[in-house]
Amino acid sequence: MGQEIAADHFRAEERALFDQRLAEETALLRSALASGSFSSSGFVAGCELEAWLIDRNLFPAPNNEAFLAHLDHPLVVPELSRFNVELNSTPQALHGNALLRMESELEQTWRYCMKKAHDLDNALILIGILPTVREQDLCLANISPLNRFSALNTEVIKLRGGRPIQINISGEEQLALSQMDVMLEAAATSFQVHLQIPVEKAVRYYNASLMLCAPLVAATANSPFLFQHTLWEETRIPLFEQAVNLGEQATERVTFGSGYLESSVWECFEENLKMYEALLPIQFDTPPAHFDHLRLHNGTIWRWSRPLIGFDNAGQPHVRIEQRVMAAGPSILDQIASTAFYYGAVHYLAEQIRPPETDLLFSAARANFYRAAQYGLEAKLDWPGEQHMVNAASLILDELLPIADYGLTMLGIDRDSRRRYLNIVEARVKSRQTGAAWQRAYLNSHDHNFFDLTAKYLENQRSGAPVHEWDI
């Protein structure tokens, strides 16, 4: 979905040809994975961070064209709406001080973006859902002027038979609305973490990533409000799932998935082929071994944790896991700390002799995820070795942080990095002050003023301090 396309509408013959190419590439992928063509090296880290442009009144500023032209930075690209952009990192071999290098690069890119936004009388804010966003902001007039976004909207509505998209979220309050386009998706911004892995270990890392979705979203929740309604701790989860829903007869495009992998990462791509109609049937004049049709199709199926196919500088294909459950913000330091927690925990779990997913049903991992999104650190989670449901905060503090430390040690991450980042996650969880918890507490203490909340959040974010240190 990061690639621009040449058209924003498609003919029947284009769809048929795309389906044919997709089937060819899916079959080729199976044989390539089995034959040893994919990279067995790793581990390599990367991330994508979505951000909002806002004006001096703290409303979304639909200005990303001018901003990106003024910025002229290869790692910053447009997103679905004119008030969103995405900051990317360069891949880092995951050992030594790799996490410090990731933090430094992301911090520099973010600071540069803020400076350039200020030149245009805008600001940049990292948050799961902007507290001041209004329904009227999420309209087609504010869609980014790229064919891929226009085509996505057209195809989603077409596959829905012209029926409006329905949003219905029940939390502390209830929110129900309908809209005739996909722009509600633009209200949800995330921090997506990538981990390239040896191909022979892809099954184990994918399954471990699914297990970790719940504790990760509990520890990083940062989206408690939408349109001034108090909903889930991570309202971004149900919002995104419903914003691109194709209706009752279609397989969900935003999903936790249908099960653990059994023997090969190819199982996800086989499911893509069999269960999902192509949203963007673009034709690529490239060899099947480039997997361009397969990769584009996979990019329009938003599993919360999903496998990706990529290529290294020498042209060898590799597999990486994209972990998508974390919200943008509250600070760069918080985000890299959460990344360290994920990398360490997933490495430890995936490298165990007995697969830990053997002792946690997929249905339990999925139920954990939605409970964590709704209740955050207070969610009750099922976990291997626990006789009863365990509090998410206790699970993180008592079990997952120690194994994350061990996993980072196994990866060769230096001690200073391990202490720097895992101590931040520990302090956040002990204080119970995630981004979502801080937002709710601040709002309750300041007359429920969403503009004061946004202004104070932005001030704290600019300070660089982790969220557990933010005053109410």
mmCIF file with all atom_site columns, N, CA, C and O in Angstrom, residues 413-454:
data_model
loop_
_atom_site.group_PDB
_atom_site.id
_atom_site.type_symbol
_atom_site.label_atom_id
_atom_site.label_alt_id
_atom_site.label_comp_id
_atom_site.label_asym_id
_atom_site.label_entity_id
_atom_site.label_seq_id
_atom_site.pdbx_PDB_ins_code
_atom_site.Cartn_x
_atom_site.Cartn_y
_atom_site.Cartn_z
_atom_site.occupancy
_atom_site.B_iso_or_equiv
_atom_site.pdbx_formal_charge
_atom_site.auth_seq_id
_atom_site.auth_comp_id
_atom_site.auth_asym_id
_atom_site.auth_atom_id
_atom_site.pdbx_PDB_model_num
ATOM 1   N N  . ILE A 1 413 ? 21.796  -7.526 22.227 1.00 0.00 ? 413 ILE A N  1
ATOM 2   C CA . ILE A 1 413 ? 21.553  -6.105 22.528 1.00 0.00 ? 413 ILE A CA 1
ATOM 3   C C  . ILE A 1 413 ? 22.330  -5.745 23.789 1.00 0.00 ? 413 ILE A C  1
ATOM 4   O O  . ILE A 1 413 ? 22.284  -6.462 24.799 1.00 0.00 ? 413 ILE A O  1
ATOM 5   N N  . ASP A 1 414 ? 23.020  -4.632 23.769 1.00 0.00 ? 414 ASP A N  1
ATOM 6   C CA . ASP A 1 414 ? 23.889  -4.276 24.888 1.00 0.00 ? 414 ASP A CA 1
ATOM 7   C C  . ASP A 1 414 ? 23.113  -3.979 26.156 1.00 0.00 ? 414 ASP A C  1
ATOM 8   O O  . ASP A 1 414 ? 21.928  -3.613 26.118 1.00 0.00 ? 414 ASP A O  1
ATOM 9   N N  . ARG A 1 415 ? 23.787  -4.117 27.276 1.00 0.00 ? 415 ARG A N  1
ATOM 10  C CA . ARG A 1 415 ? 23.130  -3.998 28.583 1.00 0.00 ? 415 ARG A CA 1
ATOM 11  C C  . ARG A 1 415 ? 22.538  -2.615 28.793 1.00 0.00 ? 415 ARG A C  1
ATOM 12  O O  . ARG A 1 415 ? 21.420  -2.485 29.322 1.00 0.00 ? 415 ARG A O  1
ATOM 13  N N  . ASP A 1 416 ? 23.232  -1.556 28.404 1.00 0.00 ? 416 ASP A N  1
ATOM 14  C CA . ASP A 1 416 ? 22.723  -0.201 28.607 1.00 0.00 ? 416 ASP A CA 1
ATOM 15  C C  . ASP A 1 416 ? 21.395  -0.007 27.870 1.00 0.00 ? 416 ASP A C  1
ATOM 16  O O  . ASP A 1 416 ? 20.474  0.620  28.395 1.00 0.00 ? 416 ASP A O  1
ATOM 17  N N  . SER A 1 417 ? 21.300  -0.522 26.671 1.00 0.00 ? 417 SER A N  1
ATOM 18  C CA . SER A 1 417 ? 20.045  -0.418 25.917 1.00 0.00 ? 417 SER A CA 1
ATOM 19  C C  . SER A 1 417 ? 18.939  -1.188 26.607 1.00 0.00 ? 417 SER A C  1
ATOM 20  O O  . SER A 1 417 ? 17.806  -0.700 26.726 1.00 0.00 ? 417 SER A O  1
ATOM 21  N N  . ARG A 1 418 ? 19.261  -2.407 27.047 1.00 0.00 ? 418 ARG A N  1
ATOM 22  C CA . ARG A 1 418 ? 18.235  -3.219 27.700 1.00 0.00 ? 418 ARG A CA 1
ATOM 23  C C  . ARG A 1 418 ? 17.677  -2.493 28.917 1.00 0.00 ? 418 ARG A C  1
ATOM 24  O O  . ARG A 1 418 ? 16.462  -2.421 29.122 1.00 0.00 ? 418 ARG A O  1
ATOM 25  N N  . ARG A 1 419 ? 18.555  -1.956 29.738 1.00 0.00 ? 419 ARG A N  1
ATOM 26  C CA . ARG A 1 419 ? 18.110  -1.271 30.957 1.00 0.00 ? 419 ARG A CA 1
ATOM 27  C C  . ARG A 1 419 ? 17.335  -0.001 30.606 1.00 0.00 ? 419 ARG A C  1
ATOM 28  O O  . ARG A 1 419 ? 16.312  0.299  31.222 1.00 0.00 ? 419 ARG A O  1
ATOM 29  N N  . ARG A 1 420 ? 17.849  0.767  29.649 1.00 0.00 ? 420 ARG A N  1
ATOM 30  C CA . ARG A 1 420 ? 17.206  2.034  29.283 1.00 0.00 ? 420 ARG A CA 1
ATOM 31  C C  . ARG A 1 420 ? 15.749  1.809  28.887 1.00 0.00 ? 420 ARG A C  1
ATOM 32  O O  . ARG A 1 420 ? 14.844  2.494  29.386 1.00 0.00 ? 420 ARG A O  1
ATOM 33  N N  . TYR A 1 421 ? 15.508  0.864  28.016 1.00 0.00 ? 421 TYR A N  1
ATOM 34  C CA . TYR A 1 421 ? 14.168  0.713  27.445 1.00 0.00 ? 421 TYR A CA 1
ATOM 35  C C  . TYR A 1 421 ? 13.239  -0.128 28.316 1.00 0.00 ? 421 TYR A C  1
ATOM 36  O O  . TYR A 1 421 ? 12.081  0.247  28.524 1.00 0.00 ? 421 TYR A O  1
ATOM 37  N N  . LEU A 1 422 ? 13.720  -1.230 28.838 1.00 0.00 ? 422 LEU A N  1
ATOM 38  C CA . LEU A 1 422 ? 12.824  -2.065 29.642 1.00 0.00 ? 422 LEU A CA 1
ATOM 39  C C  . LEU A 1 422 ? 12.464  -1.398 30.965 1.00 0.00 ? 422 LEU A C  1
ATOM 40  O O  . LEU A 1 422 ? 11.361  -1.600 31.489 1.00 0.00 ? 422 LEU A O  1
ATOM 41  N N  . ASN A 1 423 ? 13.361  -0.569 31.501 1.00 0.00 ? 423 ASN A N  1
ATOM 42  C CA . ASN A 1 423 ? 13.014  0.180  32.718 1.00 0.00 ? 423 ASN A CA 1
ATOM 43  C C  . ASN A 1 423 ? 11.862  1.153  32.466 1.00 0.00 ? 423 ASN A C  1
ATOM 44  O O  . ASN A 1 423 ? 11.041  1.404  33.350 1.00 0.00 ? 423 ASN A O  1
ATOM 45  N N  . ILE A 1 424 ? 11.804  1.714  31.261 1.00 0.00 ? 424 ILE A N  1
ATOM 46  C CA . ILE A 1 424 ? 10.707  2.637  30.926 1.00 0.00 ? 424 ILE A CA 1
ATOM 47  C C  . ILE A 1 424 ? 9.387   1.881  30.850 1.00 0.00 ? 424 ILE A C  1
ATOM 48  O O  . ILE A 1 424 ? 8.363   2.332  31.375 1.00 0.00 ? 424 ILE A O  1
ATOM 49  N N  . VAL A 1 425 ? 9.385   0.712  30.199 1.00 0.00 ? 425 VAL A N  1
ATOM 50  C CA . VAL A 1 425 ? 8.155   -0.082 30.151 1.00 0.00 ? 425 VAL A CA 1
ATOM 51  C C  . VAL A 1 425 ? 7.735   -0.490 31.553 1.00 0.00 ? 425 VAL A C  1
ATOM 52  O O  . VAL A 1 425 ? 6.550   -0.419 31.918 1.00 0.00 ? 425 VAL A O  1
ATOM 53  N N  . GLU A 1 426 ? 8.696   -0.906 32.369 1.00 0.00 ? 426 GLU A N  1
ATOM 54  C CA . GLU A 1 426 ? 8.384   -1.297 33.748 1.00 0.00 ? 426 GLU A CA 1
ATOM 55  C C  . GLU A 1 426 ? 7.763   -0.138 34.522 1.00 0.00 ? 426 GLU A C  1
ATOM 56  O O  . GLU A 1 426 ? 6.738   -0.305 35.208 1.00 0.00 ? 426 GLU A O  1
ATOM 57  N N  . ALA A 1 427 ? 8.336   1.045  34.416 1.00 0.00 ? 427 ALA A N  1
ATOM 58  C CA . ALA A 1 427 ? 7.798   2.207  35.150 1.00 0.00 ? 427 ALA A CA 1
ATOM 59  C C  . ALA A 1 427 ? 6.412   2.582  34.632 1.00 0.00 ? 427 ALA A C  1
ATOM 60  O O  . ALA A 1 427 ? 5.525   2.948  35.421 1.00 0.00 ? 427 ALA A O  1
ATOM 61  N N  . ARG A 1 428 ? 6.197   2.490  33.338 1.00 0.00 ? 428 ARG A N  1
ATOM 62  C CA . ARG A 1 428 ? 4.883   2.788  32.769 1.00 0.00 ? 428 ARG A CA 1
ATOM 63  C C  . ARG A 1 428 ? 3.830   1.833  33.303 1.00 0.00 ? 428 ARG A C  1
ATOM 64  O O  . ARG A 1 428 ? 2.730   2.241  33.697 1.00 0.00 ? 428 ARG A O  1
ATOM 65  N N  . VAL A 1 429 ? 4.170   0.552  33.338 1.00 0.00 ? 429 VAL A N  1
ATOM 66  C CA . VAL A 1 429 ? 3.185   -0.448 33.776 1.00 0.00 ? 429 VAL A CA 1
ATOM 67  C C  . VAL A 1 429 ? 2.975   -0.373 35.283 1.00 0.00 ? 429 VAL A C  1
ATOM 68  O O  . VAL A 1 429 ? 1.832   -0.471 35.764 1.00 0.00 ? 429 VAL A O  1
ATOM 69  N N  . LYS A 1 430 ? 4.035   -0.197 36.048 1.00 0.00 ? 430 LYS A N  1
ATOM 70  C CA . LYS A 1 430 ? 3.882   -0.078 37.502 1.00 0.00 ? 430 LYS A CA 1
ATOM 71  C C  . LYS A 1 430 ? 3.021   1.124  37.887 1.00 0.00 ? 430 LYS A C  1
ATOM 72  O O  . LYS A 1 430 ? 2.201   1.057  38.803 1.00 0.00 ? 430 LYS A O  1
ATOM 73  N N  . SER A 1 431 ? 3.211   2.236  37.198 1.00 0.00 ? 431 SER A N  1
ATOM 74  C CA . SER A 1 431 ? 2.441   3.449  37.499 1.00 0.00 ? 431 SER A CA 1
ATOM 75  C C  . SER A 1 431 ? 1.037   3.397  36.912 1.00 0.00 ? 431 SER A C  1
ATOM 76  O O  . SER A 1 431 ? 0.190   4.229  37.243 1.00 0.00 ? 431 SER A O  1
ATOM 77  N N  . ARG A 1 432 ? 0.791   2.418  36.031 1.00 0.00 ? 432 ARG A N  1
ATOM 78  C CA . ARG A 1 432 ? -0.475  2.284  35.298 1.00 0.00 ? 432 ARG A CA 1
ATOM 79  C C  . ARG A 1 432 ? -0.754  3.519  34.431 1.00 0.00 ? 432 ARG A C  1
ATOM 80  O O  . ARG A 1 432 ? -1.891  3.811  34.100 1.00 0.00 ? 432 ARG A O  1
ATOM 81  N N  . GLN A 1 433 ? 0.307   4.252  34.058 1.00 0.00 ? 433 GLN A N  1
ATOM 82  C CA . GLN A 1 433 ? 0.109   5.475  33.268 1.00 0.00 ? 433 GLN A CA 1
ATOM 83  C C  . GLN A 1 433 ? 0.565   5.257  31.837 1.00 0.00 ? 433 GLN A C  1
ATOM 84  O O  . GLN A 1 433 ? 1.654   5.661  31.424 1.00 0.00 ? 433 GLN A O  1
ATOM 85  N N  . THR A 1 434 ? -0.294  4.606  31.050 1.00 0.00 ? 434 THR A N  1
ATOM 86  C CA . THR A 1 434 ? -0.118  4.564  29.600 1.00 0.00 ? 434 THR A CA 1
ATOM 87  C C  . THR A 1 434 ? -0.574  5.901  29.019 1.00 0.00 ? 434 THR A C  1
ATOM 88  O O  . THR A 1 434 ? -1.098  6.764  29.736 1.00 0.00 ? 434 THR A O  1
ATOM 89  N N  . GLY A 1 435 ? -0.427  6.057  27.719 1.00 0.00 ? 435 GLY A N  1
ATOM 90  C CA . GLY A 1 435 ? -0.940  7.269  27.080 1.00 0.00 ? 435 GLY A CA 1
ATOM 91  C C  . GLY A 1 435 ? -2.431  7.414  27.258 1.00 0.00 ? 435 GLY A C  1
ATOM 92  O O  . GLY A 1 435 ? -2.945  8.515  27.519 1.00 0.00 ? 435 GLY A O  1
ATOM 93  N N  . ALA A 1 436 ? -3.164  6.305  27.133 1.00 0.00 ? 436 ALA A N  1
ATOM 94  C CA . ALA A 1 436 ? -4.624  6.355  27.305 1.00 0.00 ? 436 ALA A CA 1
ATOM 95  C C  . ALA A 1 436 ? -4.994  6.729  28.726 1.00 0.00 ? 436 ALA A C  1
ATOM 96  O O  . ALA A 1 436 ? -5.899  7.552  28.952 1.00 0.00 ? 436 ALA A O  1
ATOM 97  N N  . ALA A 1 437 ? -4.310  6.137  29.706 1.00 0.00 ? 437 ALA A N  1
ATOM 98  C CA . ALA A 1 437 ? -4.612  6.445  31.112 1.00 0.00 ? 437 ALA A CA 1
ATOM 99  C C  . ALA A 1 437 ? -4.318  7.902  31.416 1.00 0.00 ? 437 ALA A C  1
ATOM 100 O O  . ALA A 1 437 ? -5.085  8.577  32.123 1.00 0.00 ? 437 ALA A O  1
ATOM 101 N N  . TRP A 1 438 ? -3.190  8.428  30.884 1.00 0.00 ? 438 TRP A N  1
ATOM 102 C CA . TRP A 1 438 ? -2.872  9.845  31.107 1.00 0.00 ? 438 TRP A CA 1
ATOM 103 C C  . TRP A 1 438 ? -3.945  10.733 30.485 1.00 0.00 ? 438 TRP A C  1
ATOM 104 O O  . TRP A 1 438 ? -4.388  11.707 31.107 1.00 0.00 ? 438 TRP A O  1
ATOM 105 N N  . GLN A 1 439 ? -4.369  10.431 29.280 1.00 0.00 ? 439 GLN A N  1
ATOM 106 C CA . GLN A 1 439 ? -5.392  11.255 28.626 1.00 0.00 ? 439 GLN A CA 1
ATOM 107 C C  . GLN A 1 439 ? -6.686  11.287 29.439 1.00 0.00 ? 439 GLN A C  1
ATOM 108 O O  . GLN A 1 439 ? -7.283  12.351 29.636 1.00 0.00 ? 439 GLN A O  1
ATOM 109 N N  . ARG A 1 440 ? -7.118  10.124 29.895 1.00 0.00 ? 440 ARG A N  1
ATOM 110 C CA . ARG A 1 440 ? -8.365  10.088 30.663 1.00 0.00 ? 440 ARG A CA 1
ATOM 111 C C  . ARG A 1 440 ? -8.222  10.855 31.975 1.00 0.00 ? 440 ARG A C  1
ATOM 112 O O  . ARG A 1 440 ? -9.120  11.618 32.364 1.00 0.00 ? 440 ARG A O  1
ATOM 113 N N  . ALA A 1 441 ? -7.095  10.654 32.665 1.00 0.00 ? 441 ALA A N  1
ATOM 114 C CA . ALA A 1 441 ? -6.895  11.331 33.947 1.00 0.00 ? 441 ALA A CA 1
ATOM 115 C C  . ALA A 1 441 ? -6.809  12.839 33.753 1.00 0.00 ? 441 ALA A C  1
ATOM 116 O O  . ALA A 1 441 ? -7.381  13.613 34.545 1.00 0.00 ? 441 ALA A O  1
ATOM 117 N N  . TYR A 1 442 ? -6.097  13.282 32.725 1.00 0.00 ? 442 TYR A N  1
ATOM 118 C CA . TYR A 1 442 ? -5.970  14.714 32.490 1.00 0.00 ? 442 TYR A CA 1
ATOM 119 C C  . TYR A 1 442 ? -7.323  15.331 32.162 1.00 0.00 ? 442 TYR A C  1
ATOM 120 O O  . TYR A 1 442 ? -7.690  16.397 32.683 1.00 0.00 ? 442 TYR A O  1
ATOM 121 N N  . LEU A 1 443 ? -8.083  14.669 31.314 1.00 0.00 ? 443 LEU A N  1
ATOM 122 C CA . LEU A 1 443 ? -9.396  15.205 30.934 1.00 0.00 ? 443 LEU A CA 1
ATOM 123 C C  . LEU A 1 443 ? -10.304 15.324 32.148 1.00 0.00 ? 443 LEU A C  1
ATOM 124 O O  . LEU A 1 443 ? -10.996 16.338 32.326 1.00 0.00 ? 443 LEU A O  1
ATOM 125 N N  . ASN A 1 444 ? -10.286 14.308 33.014 1.00 0.00 ? 444 ASN A N  1
ATOM 126 C CA . ASN A 1 444 ? -11.136 14.334 34.203 1.00 0.00 ? 444 ASN A CA 1
ATOM 127 C C  . ASN A 1 444 ? -10.733 15.421 35.182 1.00 0.00 ? 444 ASN A C  1
ATOM 128 O O  . ASN A 1 444 ? -11.562 15.911 35.954 1.00 0.00 ? 444 ASN A O  1
ATOM 129 N N  . SER A 1 445 ? -9.466  15.804 35.139 1.00 0.00 ? 445 SER A N  1
ATOM 130 C CA . SER A 1 445 ? -8.968  16.829 36.069 1.00 0.00 ? 445 SER A CA 1
ATOM 131 C C  . SER A 1 445 ? -9.039  18.236 35.501 1.00 0.00 ? 445 SER A C  1
ATOM 132 O O  . SER A 1 445 ? -8.715  19.201 36.207 1.00 0.00 ? 445 SER A O  1
ATOM 133 N N  . HIS A 1 446 ? -9.446  18.380 34.239 1.00 0.00 ? 446 HIS A N  1
ATOM 134 C CA . HIS A 1 446 ? -9.437  19.693 33.592 1.00 0.00 ? 446 HIS A CA 1
ATOM 135 C C  . HIS A 1 446 ? -10.734 19.947 32.838 1.00 0.00 ? 446 HIS A C  1
ATOM 136 O O  . HIS A 1 446 ? -10.734 20.333 31.665 1.00 0.00 ? 446 HIS A O  1
ATOM 137 N N  . ASP A 1 447 ? -11.841 19.718 33.532 1.00 0.00 ? 447 ASP A N  1
ATOM 138 C CA . ASP A 1 447 ? -13.170 20.107 33.041 1.00 0.00 ? 447 ASP A CA 1
ATOM 139 C C  . ASP A 1 447 ? -13.510 19.512 31.676 1.00 0.00 ? 447 ASP A C  1
ATOM 140 O O  . ASP A 1 447 ? -14.235 20.118 30.882 1.00 0.00 ? 447 ASP A O  1
ATOM 141 N N  . HIS A 1 448 ? -12.953 18.328 31.400 1.00 0.00 ? 448 HIS A N  1
ATOM 142 C CA . HIS A 1 448 ? -13.285 17.622 30.150 1.00 0.00 ? 448 HIS A CA 1
ATOM 143 C C  . HIS A 1 448 ? -13.069 18.510 28.911 1.00 0.00 ? 448 HIS A C  1
ATOM 144 O O  . HIS A 1 448 ? -13.828 18.453 27.952 1.00 0.00 ? 448 HIS A O  1
ATOM 145 N N  . ASN A 1 449 ? -11.992 19.274 28.938 1.00 0.00 ? 449 ASN A N  1
ATOM 146 C CA . ASN A 1 449 ? -11.659 20.156 27.824 1.00 0.00 ? 449 ASN A CA 1
ATOM 147 C C  . ASN A 1 449 ? -10.682 19.444 26.895 1.00 0.00 ? 449 ASN A C  1
ATOM 148 O O  . ASN A 1 449 ? -9.500  19.291 27.197 1.00 0.00 ? 449 ASN A O  1
ATOM 149 N N  . PHE A 1 450 ? -11.159 19.017 25.726 1.00 0.00 ? 450 PHE A N  1
ATOM 150 C CA . PHE A 1 450 ? -10.345 18.249 24.802 1.00 0.00 ? 450 PHE A CA 1
ATOM 151 C C  . PHE A 1 450 ? -9.255  19.095 24.151 1.00 0.00 ? 450 PHE A C  1
ATOM 152 O O  . PHE A 1 450 ? -8.224  18.561 23.726 1.00 0.00 ? 450 PHE A O  1
ATOM 153 N N  . PHE A 1 451 ? -9.443  20.401 24.093 1.00 0.00 ? 451 PHE A N  1
ATOM 154 C CA . PHE A 1 451 ? -8.423  21.262 23.518 1.00 0.00 ? 451 PHE A CA 1
ATOM 155 C C  . PHE A 1 451 ? -7.276  21.445 24.506 1.00 0.00 ? 451 PHE A C  1
ATOM 156 O O  . PHE A 1 451 ? -6.100  21.396 24.117 1.00 0.00 ? 451 PHE A O  1
ATOM 157 N N  . ASP A 1 452 ? -7.593  21.637 25.785 1.00 0.00 ? 452 ASP A N  1
ATOM 158 C CA . ASP A 1 452 ? -6.537  21.690 26.799 1.00 0.00 ? 452 ASP A CA 1
ATOM 159 C C  . ASP A 1 452 ? -5.769  20.375 26.844 1.00 0.00 ? 452 ASP A C  1
ATOM 160 O O  . ASP A 1 452 ? -4.534  20.368 26.977 1.00 0.00 ? 452 ASP A O  1
ATOM 161 N N  . LEU A 1 453 ? -6.496  19.279 26.742 1.00 0.00 ? 453 LEU A N  1
ATOM 162 C CA . LEU A 1 453 ? -5.859  17.960 26.734 1.00 0.00 ? 453 LEU A CA 1
ATOM 163 C C  . LEU A 1 453 ? -4.860  17.850 25.586 1.00 0.00 ? 453 LEU A C  1
ATOM 164 O O  . LEU A 1 453 ? -3.712  17.432 25.783 1.00 0.00 ? 453 LEU A O  1
ATOM 165 N N  . THR A 1 454 ? -5.271  18.222 24.392 1.00 0.00 ? 454 THR A N  1
ATOM 166 C CA . THR A 1 454 ? -4.406  18.105 23.222 1.00 0.00 ? 454 THR A CA 1
ATOM 167 C C  . THR A 1 454 ? -3.192  19.013 23.336 1.00 0.00 ? 454 THR A C  1
ATOM 168 O O  . THR A 1 454 ? -2.068  18.618 23.007 1.00 0.00 ? 454 THR A O  1
#
